[in-house]
PDB file of C-alpha atoms and ligand atoms in Angstrom:
ATOM      1  CA  MET F  20      -3.980 -17.495  14.650  1.00 96.00           C
ATOM      2  CA  VAL F  21      -4.689 -14.636  12.759  1.00 98.00           C
ATOM      3  CA  ARG F  22      -6.918 -11.938  14.598  1.00 98.00           C
ATOM      4  CA  ILE F  23      -9.359 -10.313  11.818  1.00 98.00           C
ATOM      5  CA  GLY F  24     -10.866  -6.976  12.337  1.00 98.00           C
ATOM      6  CA  ILE F  25     -14.030  -6.410   9.945  1.00 98.00           C
ATOM      7  CA  THR F  26     -15.525  -3.017   9.021  1.00 98.00           C
ATOM      8  CA  GLY F  27     -19.037  -3.036   7.814  1.00 98.00           C
ATOM      9  CA  ALA F  28     -19.457  -5.846  10.190  1.00 98.00           C
ATOM     10  CA  ALA F  29     -23.343  -5.941  10.345  1.00 97.00           C
ATOM     11  CA  GLY F  30     -23.654  -5.945   6.096  1.00 97.00           C
ATOM     12  CA  ARG F  31     -24.388  -8.598   4.019  1.00 95.00           C
ATOM     13  CA  MET F  32     -21.009  -9.383   3.421  1.00 97.00           C
ATOM     14  CA  GLY F  33     -20.029  -8.541   7.000  1.00 98.00           C
ATOM     15  CA  ARG F  34     -22.295 -11.101   8.495  1.00 97.00           C
ATOM     16  CA  THR F  35     -21.241 -13.618   6.177  1.00 97.00           C
ATOM     17  CA  LEU F  36     -17.350 -12.687   7.149  1.00 98.00           C
ATOM     18  CA  ILE F  37     -18.167 -13.603  10.858  1.00 97.00           C
ATOM     19  CA  GLU F  38     -19.299 -17.209   9.612  1.00 96.00           C
ATOM     20  CA  ALA F  39     -16.266 -17.341   7.499  1.00 97.00           C
ATOM     21  CA  ILE F  40     -13.863 -16.493  10.328  1.00 97.00           C
ATOM     22  CA  GLU F  41     -15.471 -18.929  12.294  1.00 95.00           C
ATOM     23  CA  GLU F  42     -14.991 -21.712   9.878  1.00 95.00           C
ATOM     24  CA  HIS F  43     -11.273 -21.102   9.109  1.00 97.00           C
ATOM     25  CA  PRO F  44      -8.814 -22.779  11.200  1.00 97.00           C
ATOM     26  CA  GLY F  45      -6.208 -20.226  11.090  1.00 97.00           C
ATOM     27  CA  ALA F  46      -8.548 -16.980  11.703  1.00 98.00           C
ATOM     28  CA  THR F  47     -10.101 -15.644  14.811  1.00 98.00           C
ATOM     29  CA  LEU F  48     -12.536 -12.551  15.094  1.00 98.00           C
ATOM     30  CA  GLY F  49     -10.700  -9.873  16.739  1.00 98.00           C
ATOM     31  CA  ALA F  50     -12.701  -7.091  16.169  1.00 98.00           C
ATOM     32  CA  ALA F  51     -16.181  -5.920  14.395  1.00 98.00           C
ATOM     33  CA  PHE F  52     -16.793  -2.262  13.460  1.00 98.00           C
ATOM     34  CA  GLU F  53     -20.026  -0.743  11.961  1.00 98.00           C
ATOM     35  CA  ARG F  54     -20.969   2.966  11.138  1.00 96.00           C
ATOM     36  CA  PRO F  55     -20.623   5.220  14.235  1.00 91.00           C
ATOM     37  CA  GLY F  56     -23.983   6.030  15.495  1.00 91.00           C
ATOM     38  CA  SER F  57     -25.603   2.556  14.263  1.00 94.00           C
ATOM     39  CA  SER F  58     -28.195   1.123  16.640  1.00 95.00           C
ATOM     40  CA  LEU F  59     -26.218  -2.116  16.470  1.00 95.00           C
ATOM     41  CA  MET F  60     -23.468  -0.494  18.325  1.00 96.00           C
ATOM     42  CA  GLY F  61     -22.558  -3.151  21.485  1.00 96.00           C
ATOM     43  CA  VAL F  62     -24.288  -6.149  19.765  1.00 96.00           C
ATOM     44  CA  ASP F  63     -22.431  -9.321  20.094  1.00 97.00           C
ATOM     45  CA  ALA F  64     -21.045 -10.183  16.538  1.00 97.00           C
ATOM     46  CA  GLY F  65     -21.706 -13.728  16.462  1.00 95.00           C
ATOM     47  CA  GLU F  66     -25.424 -13.044  17.772  1.00 95.00           C
ATOM     48  CA  LEU F  67     -25.846 -10.777  14.981  1.00 92.00           C
ATOM     49  CA  CYS F  68     -25.646 -13.612  12.440  1.00 89.00           C
ATOM     50  CA  GLY F  69     -27.528 -16.069  14.546  1.00 89.00           C
ATOM     51  CA  ARG F  70     -24.373 -18.029  15.638  1.00 87.00           C
ATOM     52  CA  GLY F  71     -24.521 -17.522  19.118  1.00 90.00           C
ATOM     53  CA  ARG F  72     -21.855 -15.200  21.236  1.00 92.00           C
ATOM     54  CA  ALA F  73     -18.589 -14.676  19.712  1.00 93.00           C
ATOM     55  CA  GLY F  74     -17.501 -12.495  22.769  1.00 95.00           C
ATOM     56  CA  VAL F  75     -16.649  -9.473  20.153  1.00 97.00           C
ATOM     57  CA  CYS F  76     -18.889  -6.611  20.498  1.00 97.00           C
ATOM     58  CA  LEU F  77     -19.769  -4.037  17.336  1.00 97.00           C
ATOM     59  CA  GLN F  78     -17.971  -0.807  17.806  1.00 97.00           C
ATOM     60  CA  GLY F  79     -17.515   2.327  15.848  1.00 96.00           C
ATOM     61  CA  VAL F  80     -13.982   3.734  15.933  1.00 96.00           C
ATOM     62  CA  VAL F  81     -11.240   1.395  14.230  1.00 97.00           C
ATOM     63  CA  ALA F  82      -8.683   3.434  15.771  1.00 96.00           C
ATOM     64  CA  GLU F  83      -9.641   2.476  19.232  1.00 95.00           C
ATOM     65  CA  ALA F  84      -9.434  -1.245  18.899  1.00 97.00           C
ATOM     66  CA  LEU F  85      -6.182  -1.385  17.312  1.00 97.00           C
ATOM     67  CA  ASP F  86      -4.793  -4.082  19.773  1.00 97.00           C
ATOM     68  CA  ALA F  87      -7.724  -6.575  19.097  1.00 98.00           C
ATOM     69  CA  PHE F  88      -6.680  -7.247  15.358  1.00 98.00           C
ATOM     70  CA  ASP F  89      -3.821  -8.135  13.169  1.00 98.00           C
ATOM     71  CA  VAL F  90      -5.491  -7.532   9.742  1.00 98.00           C
ATOM     72  CA  LEU F  91      -8.368  -5.464   8.804  1.00 98.00           C
ATOM     73  CA  ILE F  92     -11.151  -6.746   6.278  1.00 98.00           C
ATOM     74  CA  ASP F  93     -13.213  -4.054   4.653  1.00 98.00           C
ATOM     75  CA  PHE F  94     -16.541  -4.525   2.821  1.00 98.00           C
ATOM     76  CA  SER F  95     -18.382  -1.298   3.761  1.00 98.00           C
ATOM     77  CA  SER F  96     -18.748   1.821   1.983  1.00 97.00           C
ATOM     78  CA  PRO F  97     -16.255   3.673  -0.201  1.00 97.00           C
ATOM     79  CA  GLU F  98     -16.170   6.615   2.457  1.00 97.00           C
ATOM     80  CA  ALA F  99     -15.331   4.219   5.406  1.00 97.00           C
ATOM     81  CA  THR F 100     -12.738   2.362   3.055  1.00 98.00           C
ATOM     82  CA  ALA F 101     -10.763   5.349   2.630  1.00 98.00           C
ATOM     83  CA  GLU F 102     -10.812   5.859   6.193  1.00 97.00           C
ATOM     84  CA  ALA F 103     -10.087   2.318   7.014  1.00 97.00           C
ATOM     85  CA  ALA F 104      -7.024   2.358   4.668  1.00 98.00           C
ATOM     86  CA  GLU F 105      -5.665   5.583   6.533  1.00 98.00           C
ATOM     87  CA  VAL F 106      -5.788   3.911  10.087  1.00 98.00           C
ATOM     88  CA  ALA F 107      -4.262   0.782   8.632  1.00 98.00           C
ATOM     89  CA  ALA F 108      -1.582   2.607   7.079  1.00 98.00           C
ATOM     90  CA  GLN F 109      -0.861   4.735  10.265  1.00 97.00           C
ATOM     91  CA  SER F 110      -0.994   1.441  12.521  1.00 98.00           C
ATOM     92  CA  GLY F 111       0.802  -0.968  10.657  1.00 97.00           C
ATOM     93  CA  LYS F 112      -2.292  -3.529   9.948  1.00 98.00           C
ATOM     94  CA  ALA F 113      -2.510  -5.434   6.922  1.00 98.00           C
ATOM     95  CA  LEU F 114      -5.738  -4.510   4.907  1.00 98.00           C
ATOM     96  CA  VAL F 115      -8.173  -6.359   2.578  1.00 98.00           C
ATOM     97  CA  VAL F 116     -10.418  -4.322   0.536  1.00 98.00           C
ATOM     98  CA  GLY F 117     -13.381  -5.807  -0.983  1.00 97.00           C
ATOM     99  CA  THR F 118     -15.298  -2.478  -1.069  1.00 97.00           C
ATOM    100  CA  THR F 119     -16.371  -1.621  -4.591  1.00 92.00           C
ATOM    101  CA  GLY F 120     -17.022   1.635  -6.450  1.00 92.00           C
ATOM    102  CA  LEU F 121     -14.407   3.767  -5.060  1.00 96.00           C
ATOM    103  CA  ASP F 122     -13.709   7.267  -6.616  1.00 97.00           C
ATOM    104  CA  ALA F 123     -10.200   8.685  -7.352  1.00 98.00           C
ATOM    105  CA  ALA F 124      -9.574   9.981  -4.060  1.00 98.00           C
ATOM    106  CA  GLN F 125     -10.888   7.111  -2.122  1.00 98.00           C
ATOM    107  CA  GLN F 126      -8.666   4.533  -4.375  1.00 98.00           C
ATOM    108  CA  SER F 127      -5.489   6.573  -3.982  1.00 98.00           C
ATOM    109  CA  ALA F 128      -5.943   6.525  -0.198  1.00 98.00           C
ATOM    110  CA  VAL F 129      -5.823   2.491  -0.585  1.00 98.00           C
ATOM    111  CA  ASP F 130      -2.809   3.081  -2.765  1.00 98.00           C
ATOM    112  CA  ARG F 131      -0.856   5.052  -0.138  1.00 98.00           C
ATOM    113  CA  ALA F 132      -1.556   2.501   2.227  1.00 98.00           C
ATOM    114  CA  ALA F 133      -0.057  -0.112  -0.055  1.00 98.00           C
ATOM    115  CA  LEU F 134       3.126   1.861   0.347  1.00 98.00           C
ATOM    116  CA  ARG F 135       3.101   1.125   4.084  1.00 98.00           C
ATOM    117  CA  VAL F 136       1.428  -2.026   4.673  1.00 98.00           C
ATOM    118  CA  PRO F 137       0.210  -5.138   2.747  1.00 98.00           C
ATOM    119  CA  VAL F 138      -2.950  -4.721   0.957  1.00 98.00           C
ATOM    120  CA  CYS F 139      -4.999  -7.106  -0.850  1.00 98.00           C
ATOM    121  CA  GLN F 140      -7.912  -5.434  -3.145  1.00 97.00           C
ATOM    122  CA  ALA F 141      -9.904  -7.443  -5.175  1.00 95.00           C
ATOM    123  CA  ALA F 142     -13.438  -6.487  -7.233  1.00 89.00           C
ATOM    124  CA  ASN F 143     -14.310 -10.120  -6.449  1.00 91.00           C
ATOM    125  CA  PHE F 144     -12.799 -12.439  -3.860  1.00 96.00           C
ATOM    126  CA  SER F 145     -14.535 -16.009  -5.286  1.00 96.00           C
ATOM    127  CA  THR F 146     -12.128 -18.628  -6.306  1.00 94.00           C
ATOM    128  CA  GLY F 147     -14.204 -19.019  -9.627  1.00 95.00           C
ATOM    129  CA  VAL F 148     -14.125 -15.466 -10.735  1.00 96.00           C
ATOM    130  CA  ASN F 149     -10.569 -15.260 -10.169  1.00 95.00           C
ATOM    131  CA  LEU F 150      -9.972 -18.438 -12.051  1.00 95.00           C
ATOM    132  CA  SER F 151     -12.328 -17.066 -14.817  1.00 97.00           C
ATOM    133  CA  LEU F 152     -10.013 -13.879 -15.154  1.00 96.00           C
ATOM    134  CA  VAL F 153      -7.168 -16.398 -16.235  1.00 96.00           C
ATOM    135  CA  LEU F 154      -9.539 -18.160 -18.711  1.00 97.00           C
ATOM    136  CA  LEU F 155     -10.477 -14.714 -20.156  1.00 98.00           C
ATOM    137  CA  GLU F 156      -6.956 -13.586 -20.642  1.00 98.00           C
ATOM    138  CA  THR F 157      -6.160 -16.916 -22.718  1.00 97.00           C
ATOM    139  CA  ALA F 158      -9.586 -16.556 -24.694  1.00 98.00           C
ATOM    140  CA  ALA F 159      -8.941 -12.816 -25.445  1.00 98.00           C
ATOM    141  CA  ARG F 160      -5.287 -13.780 -26.755  1.00 97.00           C
ATOM    142  CA  VAL F 161      -6.627 -16.600 -28.796  1.00 97.00           C
ATOM    143  CA  LEU F 162      -9.532 -15.134 -30.329  1.00 96.00           C
ATOM    144  CA  GLY F 163      -8.124 -11.502 -30.570  1.00 89.00           C
ATOM    145  CA  ASP F 164      -9.410  -9.074 -33.067  1.00 92.00           C
ATOM    146  CA  THR F 165     -11.776 -11.524 -34.820  1.00 94.00           C
ATOM    147  CA  VAL F 166     -14.617 -11.388 -31.846  1.00 98.00           C
ATOM    148  CA  ASP F 167     -16.976  -8.896 -30.651  1.00 98.00           C
ATOM    149  CA  ILE F 168     -16.869  -8.747 -26.826  1.00 98.00           C
ATOM    150  CA  GLU F 169     -19.718  -8.077 -24.294  1.00 98.00           C
ATOM    151  CA  ILE F 170     -19.804  -8.368 -20.557  1.00 98.00           C
ATOM    152  CA  VAL F 171     -23.383  -9.086 -18.774  1.00 98.00           C
ATOM    153  CA  GLU F 172     -23.729  -8.701 -15.244  1.00 98.00           C
ATOM    154  CA  ALA F 173     -26.809  -9.124 -12.961  1.00 98.00           C
ATOM    155  CA  HIS F 174     -27.117  -8.260  -9.233  1.00 97.00           C
ATOM    156  CA  HIS F 175     -29.496  -8.017  -6.200  1.00 97.00           C
ATOM    157  CA  ARG F 176     -31.731  -4.694  -6.358  1.00 97.00           C
ATOM    158  CA  HIS F 177     -29.693  -3.163  -3.379  1.00 96.00           C
ATOM    159  CA  LYS F 178     -26.364  -2.774  -5.169  1.00 95.00           C
ATOM    160  CA  ARG F 179     -25.125   0.738  -5.425  1.00 93.00           C
ATOM    161  CA  ASP F 180     -22.622   0.796  -8.270  1.00 93.00           C
ATOM    162  CA  ALA F 181     -22.624  -0.279 -11.949  1.00 96.00           C
ATOM    163  CA  PRO F 182     -21.451  -2.100 -13.852  1.00 97.00           C
ATOM    164  CA  SER F 183     -20.102  -3.939 -10.937  1.00 96.00           C
ATOM    165  CA  GLY F 184     -16.405  -3.933  -9.966  1.00 93.00           C
ATOM    166  CA  THR F 185     -16.168  -7.736 -11.207  1.00 94.00           C
ATOM    167  CA  ALA F 186     -17.657  -6.857 -14.698  1.00 97.00           C
ATOM    168  CA  LEU F 187     -14.950  -4.033 -15.075  1.00 96.00           C
ATOM    169  CA  ALA F 188     -12.167  -6.298 -13.843  1.00 95.00           C
ATOM    170  CA  MET F 189     -13.089  -8.747 -16.658  1.00 97.00           C
ATOM    171  CA  GLY F 190     -13.030  -5.942 -19.037  1.00 98.00           C
ATOM    172  CA  GLU F 191      -9.785  -4.759 -17.761  1.00 97.00           C
ATOM    173  CA  VAL F 192      -8.071  -8.285 -18.393  1.00 97.00           C
ATOM    174  CA  VAL F 193      -9.751  -8.824 -21.783  1.00 98.00           C
ATOM    175  CA  ALA F 194      -8.620  -5.067 -23.038  1.00 98.00           C
ATOM    176  CA  GLN F 195      -5.289  -5.603 -21.720  1.00 98.00           C
ATOM    177  CA  ALA F 196      -4.610  -8.816 -23.327  1.00 98.00           C
ATOM    178  CA  LEU F 197      -5.551  -7.192 -26.814  1.00 98.00           C
ATOM    179  CA  GLY F 198      -3.710  -4.150 -25.914  1.00 98.00           C
ATOM    180  CA  ARG F 199      -6.700  -1.589 -25.811  1.00 98.00           C
ATOM    181  CA  ASP F 200      -7.441   1.046 -23.281  1.00 98.00           C
ATOM    182  CA  LEU F 201     -10.529   0.226 -21.577  1.00 98.00           C
ATOM    183  CA  HIS F 202     -11.555   3.869 -21.029  1.00 97.00           C
ATOM    184  CA  ALA F 203     -11.176   4.438 -24.530  1.00 98.00           C
ATOM    185  CA  VAL F 204     -13.468   1.317 -25.857  1.00 98.00           C
ATOM    186  CA  ALA F 205     -15.815   0.634 -23.148  1.00 98.00           C
ATOM    187  CA  VAL F 206     -19.809   1.260 -24.017  1.00 98.00           C
ATOM    188  CA  TYR F 207     -21.860   1.065 -21.154  1.00 97.00           C
ATOM    189  CA  GLY F 208     -25.405   0.244 -22.340  1.00 91.00           C
ATOM    190  CA  ARG F 209     -27.172   1.034 -25.683  1.00 96.00           C
ATOM    191  CA  GLU F 210     -30.096   3.021 -26.535  1.00 96.00           C
ATOM    192  CA  GLY F 211     -31.859   4.486 -29.591  1.00 97.00           C
ATOM    193  CA  GLN F 212     -29.969   4.695 -33.212  1.00 97.00           C
ATOM    194  CA  THR F 213     -26.905   3.165 -32.118  1.00 96.00           C
ATOM    195  CA  GLY F 214     -25.548   2.373 -35.512  1.00 96.00           C
ATOM    196  CA  PRO F 215     -23.280  -0.760 -36.259  1.00 97.00           C
ATOM    197  CA  ARG F 216     -21.035  -2.082 -33.754  1.00 97.00           C
ATOM    198  CA  ALA F 217     -17.471  -0.726 -33.888  1.00 96.00           C
ATOM    199  CA  ARG F 218     -14.955  -4.041 -33.498  1.00 95.00           C
ATOM    200  CA  GLU F 219     -13.026  -2.603 -31.069  1.00 97.00           C
ATOM    201  CA  THR F 220     -15.657  -1.715 -28.425  1.00 98.00           C
ATOM    202  CA  ILE F 221     -16.192  -3.738 -25.155  1.00 98.00           C
ATOM    203  CA  GLY F 222     -19.893  -3.768 -24.145  1.00 98.00           C
ATOM    204  CA  PHE F 223     -21.329  -3.985 -20.479  1.00 98.00           C
ATOM    205  CA  ALA F 224     -24.858  -4.483 -19.688  1.00 98.00           C
ATOM    206  CA  THR F 225     -26.368  -4.347 -16.214  1.00 98.00           C
ATOM    207  CA  VAL F 226     -29.206  -6.198 -14.777  1.00 98.00           C
ATOM    208  CA  ARG F 227     -30.798  -5.462 -11.122  1.00 98.00           C
ATOM    209  CA  GLY F 228     -33.229  -7.436  -9.333  1.00 98.00           C
ATOM    210  CA  GLY F 229     -34.193  -9.593  -6.663  1.00 98.00           C
ATOM    211  CA  ASP F 230     -31.525 -11.364  -4.570  1.00 96.00           C
ATOM    212  CA  ILE F 231     -29.260 -12.325  -7.350  1.00 97.00           C
ATOM    213  CA  VAL F 232     -25.656 -12.815  -5.289  1.00 95.00           C
ATOM    214  CA  GLY F 233     -23.820 -12.006  -8.566  1.00 96.00           C
ATOM    215  CA  ASP F 234     -23.850 -13.428 -12.458  1.00 97.00           C
ATOM    216  CA  HIS F 235     -21.134 -12.439 -14.957  1.00 98.00           C
ATOM    217  CA  THR F 236     -20.739 -13.747 -18.512  1.00 98.00           C
ATOM    218  CA  VAL F 237     -18.401 -12.598 -20.960  1.00 98.00           C
ATOM    219  CA  MET F 238     -19.337 -13.229 -24.521  1.00 98.00           C
ATOM    220  CA  PHE F 239     -16.853 -13.762 -27.584  1.00 98.00           C
ATOM    221  CA  ALA F 240     -19.040 -13.537 -30.554  1.00 98.00           C
ATOM    222  CA  ALA F 241     -17.750 -14.326 -34.086  1.00 97.00           C
ATOM    223  CA  ASP F 242     -19.385 -14.961 -37.253  1.00 95.00           C
ATOM    224  CA  GLY F 243     -20.734 -18.782 -36.922  1.00 96.00           C
ATOM    225  CA  GLU F 244     -19.777 -19.457 -33.211  1.00 97.00           C
ATOM    226  CA  ARG F 245     -19.690 -17.745 -29.817  1.00 97.00           C
ATOM    227  CA  LEU F 246     -17.749 -18.610 -26.705  1.00 98.00           C
ATOM    228  CA  GLU F 247     -19.355 -17.483 -23.262  1.00 98.00           C
ATOM    229  CA  ILE F 248     -17.128 -17.647 -20.276  1.00 98.00           C
ATOM    230  CA  SER F 249     -19.920 -17.356 -17.240  1.00 98.00           C
ATOM    231  CA  HIS F 250     -19.567 -17.332 -13.366  1.00 97.00           C
ATOM    232  CA  LYS F 251     -22.680 -17.550 -10.963  1.00 97.00           C
ATOM    233  CA  ALA F 252     -22.359 -16.916  -7.365  1.00 96.00           C
ATOM    234  CA  SER F 253     -25.042 -18.587  -5.142  1.00 96.00           C
ATOM    235  CA  SER F 254     -23.977 -17.592  -1.751  1.00 95.00           C
ATOM    236  CA  ARG F 255     -21.711 -14.535  -0.417  1.00 95.00           C
ATOM    237  CA  MET F 256     -19.660 -17.272   1.454  1.00 96.00           C
ATOM    238  CA  ALA F 257     -17.989 -17.621  -1.857  1.00 95.00           C
ATOM    239  CA  PHE F 258     -16.618 -14.042  -1.365  1.00 96.00           C
ATOM    240  CA  ALA F 259     -16.421 -14.316   1.966  1.00 98.00           C
ATOM    241  CA  ARG F 260     -14.198 -17.634   2.419  1.00 97.00           C
ATOM    242  CA  GLY F 261     -11.770 -15.888  -0.392  1.00 97.00           C
ATOM    243  CA  ALA F 262     -11.379 -12.730   1.862  1.00 98.00           C
ATOM    244  CA  VAL F 263     -10.796 -14.622   4.885  1.00 98.00           C
ATOM    245  CA  ARG F 264      -8.245 -16.625   2.962  1.00 97.00           C
ATOM    246  CA  ALA F 265      -6.477 -13.493   1.656  1.00 98.00           C
ATOM    247  CA  ALA F 266      -6.459 -12.162   5.235  1.00 98.00           C
ATOM    248  CA  VAL F 267      -4.360 -15.077   6.605  1.00 98.00           C
ATOM    249  CA  TRP F 268      -2.355 -15.137   3.706  1.00 97.00           C
ATOM    250  CA  LEU F 269      -1.428 -11.389   3.877  1.00 97.00           C
ATOM    251  CA  ALA F 270      -0.636 -11.442   7.600  1.00 96.00           C
ATOM    252  CA  GLY F 271       3.191 -10.801   7.947  1.00 91.00           C
ATOM    253  CA  ARG F 272       3.733 -10.212   4.429  1.00 97.00           C
ATOM    254  CA  GLU F 273       5.875  -6.875   3.158  1.00 97.00           C
ATOM    255  CA  PRO F 274       4.115  -3.716   2.574  1.00 98.00           C
ATOM    256  CA  GLY F 275       2.930  -3.579  -1.069  1.00 98.00           C
ATOM    257  CA  ARG F 276      -0.040  -4.315  -3.121  1.00 97.00           C
ATOM    258  CA  TYR F 277      -1.236  -8.101  -3.793  1.00 97.00           C
ATOM    259  CA  GLY F 278      -3.905  -9.496  -5.710  1.00 94.00           C
ATOM    260  CA  MET F 279      -6.142 -12.800  -5.708  1.00 94.00           C
ATOM    261  CA  ARG F 280      -4.150 -14.192  -8.406  1.00 92.00           C
ATOM    262  CA  GLU F 281      -1.013 -14.524  -5.642  1.00 95.00           C
ATOM    263  CA  VAL F 282      -3.124 -15.729  -2.857  1.00 96.00           C
ATOM    264  CA  LEU F 283      -4.686 -18.508  -4.975  1.00 95.00           C
ATOM    265  CA  GLY F 284      -1.105 -19.167  -6.593  1.00 93.00           C
ATOM    266  CA  LEU F 285      -2.939 -18.677  -9.993  1.00 87.00           C
TER     267      LEU F 285
HETATM  268  P1  NAD V   4     -24.152  -3.436   2.814  1.00 72.22           P
HETATM  269  O1  NAD V   4     -24.752  -2.375   2.472  1.00 72.22           O
HETATM  270  O2  NAD V   4     -25.196  -5.069   3.343  1.00 72.22           O
HETATM  271  O3  NAD V   4     -23.036  -3.496   3.762  1.00 72.22           O
HETATM  272  C1  NAD V   4     -22.392  -2.320   4.220  1.00 72.22           C
HETATM  273  C2  NAD V   4     -22.284  -1.862   5.666  1.00 72.22           C
HETATM  274  O4  NAD V   4     -21.017  -1.264   5.698  1.00 72.22           O
HETATM  275  C3  NAD V   4     -23.548  -1.670   6.228  1.00 72.22           C
HETATM  276  O5  NAD V   4     -23.895  -2.339   7.567  1.00 72.22           O
HETATM  277  C4  NAD V   4     -23.002  -0.076   6.756  1.00 72.22           C
HETATM  278  O6  NAD V   4     -23.616   0.267   7.979  1.00 72.22           O
HETATM  279  C5  NAD V   4     -21.335  -0.331   6.950  1.00 72.22           C
HETATM  280  N1  NAD V   4     -20.873   0.777   7.069  1.00 72.22           N
HETATM  281  C6  NAD V   4     -20.945   2.071   6.313  1.00 72.22           C
HETATM  282  N2  NAD V   4     -20.416   2.931   6.683  1.00 72.22           N
HETATM  283  C7  NAD V   4     -19.294   2.527   7.623  1.00 72.22           C
HETATM  284  C8  NAD V   4     -18.450   3.376   8.598  1.00 72.22           C
HETATM  285  N3  NAD V   4     -17.592   4.077   8.354  1.00 72.22           N
HETATM  286  N4  NAD V   4     -17.667   2.231   9.159  1.00 72.22           N
HETATM  287  C9  NAD V   4     -18.139   0.943   9.779  1.00 72.22           C
HETATM  288  N5  NAD V   4     -19.095   0.344   8.709  1.00 72.22           N
HETATM  289  C10 NAD V   4     -19.849   1.132   7.770  1.00 72.22           C
HETATM  290  O7  NAD V   4     -23.470  -4.058   1.611  1.00 72.22           O
HETATM  291  P2  NAD V   4     -22.521  -5.477   1.150  1.00 72.22           P
HETATM  292  O8  NAD V   4     -23.458  -6.067   0.108  1.00 72.22           O
HETATM  293  O9  NAD V   4     -22.309  -6.003   2.248  1.00 72.22           O
HETATM  294  O10 NAD V   4     -21.344  -4.750   0.399  1.00 72.22           O
HETATM  295  C11 NAD V   4     -20.384  -3.841   0.585  1.00 72.22           C
HETATM  296  C12 NAD V   4     -19.482  -3.796  -0.216  1.00 72.22           C
HETATM  297  O11 NAD V   4     -18.499  -4.734  -0.601  1.00 72.22           O
HETATM  298  C13 NAD V   4     -20.180  -3.080  -1.489  1.00 72.22           C
HETATM  299  O12 NAD V   4     -19.028  -1.895  -1.958  1.00 72.22           O
HETATM  300  C14 NAD V   4     -20.177  -4.306  -2.534  1.00 72.22           C
HETATM  301  O13 NAD V   4     -20.080  -3.936  -3.692  1.00 72.22           O
HETATM  302  C15 NAD V   4     -18.777  -4.841  -2.051  1.00 72.22           C
HETATM  303  N6  NAD V   4     -18.779  -6.416  -2.210  1.00 72.22           N
HETATM  304  C16 NAD V   4     -17.353  -7.100  -2.949  1.00 72.22           C
HETATM  305  C17 NAD V   4     -17.338  -8.437  -3.239  1.00 72.22           C
HETATM  306  C18 NAD V   4     -15.892  -8.519  -3.607  1.00 72.22           C
HETATM  307  O14 NAD V   4     -15.633 -10.047  -3.449  1.00 72.22           O
HETATM  308  N7  NAD V   4     -15.304  -7.940  -3.729  1.00 72.22           N
HETATM  309  C19 NAD V   4     -18.574  -9.082  -2.775  1.00 72.22           C
HETATM  310  C20 NAD V   4     -19.639  -8.630  -2.651  1.00 72.22           C
HETATM  311  C21 NAD V   4     -19.644  -7.364  -2.151  1.00 72.22           C
END
């Protein structure tokens, strides 16, 4: 049985992770962490998501509960992720990173951790999205430079970063397949007298509203036909199940960086 610790346990993803761990036959909740000073400190993690007592209470300091878990799953904030990565590296704990919007310094804390412990980081842990990354690579290779590529994503009103980490990951896969540098060709929104579209650009459009869990469409638009590859998440369980699957898969692996492609055997 793999014992899992969660950072960001009271958040939207944290609560869903608690449920996903309970469902998984090979995993158990070992520890649940929240922002130090949170009013939820000491609350039982199971009761937090209306599932009855789990016997694990929310606490603030990961380093103080190292005996309670084997793998740490982090869906919190970029600052907390960088701290979690340092603690995981120092304590030899495997790490699953779901938090998006990391800056260069926060990302390098995760990269440093991967030199010492197994790390699985993904902008999106759902099976469908990870399969769509494989389909996108094929589509980009076949359609090549004959199409205009646009990526549209929609999320709930609380999301902090834009475009989503998943949209960027999709753009990265397509750009790589076409031998383009995403930083050089990405266009993040358009306004005013934009002029005609340059063929090599990859456009991103962002929608925010309501309780949309996460929609992504990549459009390959040619003259006379258009291919669209879309994924729509209707529940956070899609991400949580994938993250728990990654945590169980990661336990006992060699240090290094792993992705969902490896976890899912794609
Ligand atoms: P949320 O705001 O509902 O939850 C984040 C939680 O982290 C909050 O409860 C907050 O108090 C807690 N937190 C902040 N600092 C902390 C600290 N120092 N220690 C412990 N906990 C701390 O957000 P959310 O919707 O659950 O999303 C969290 C992150 O996961 C975001 O970056 C989001 O983009 C990302 N996300 C990734 C995927 C994926 O599949 N990779 C899917 C959904 C969301």
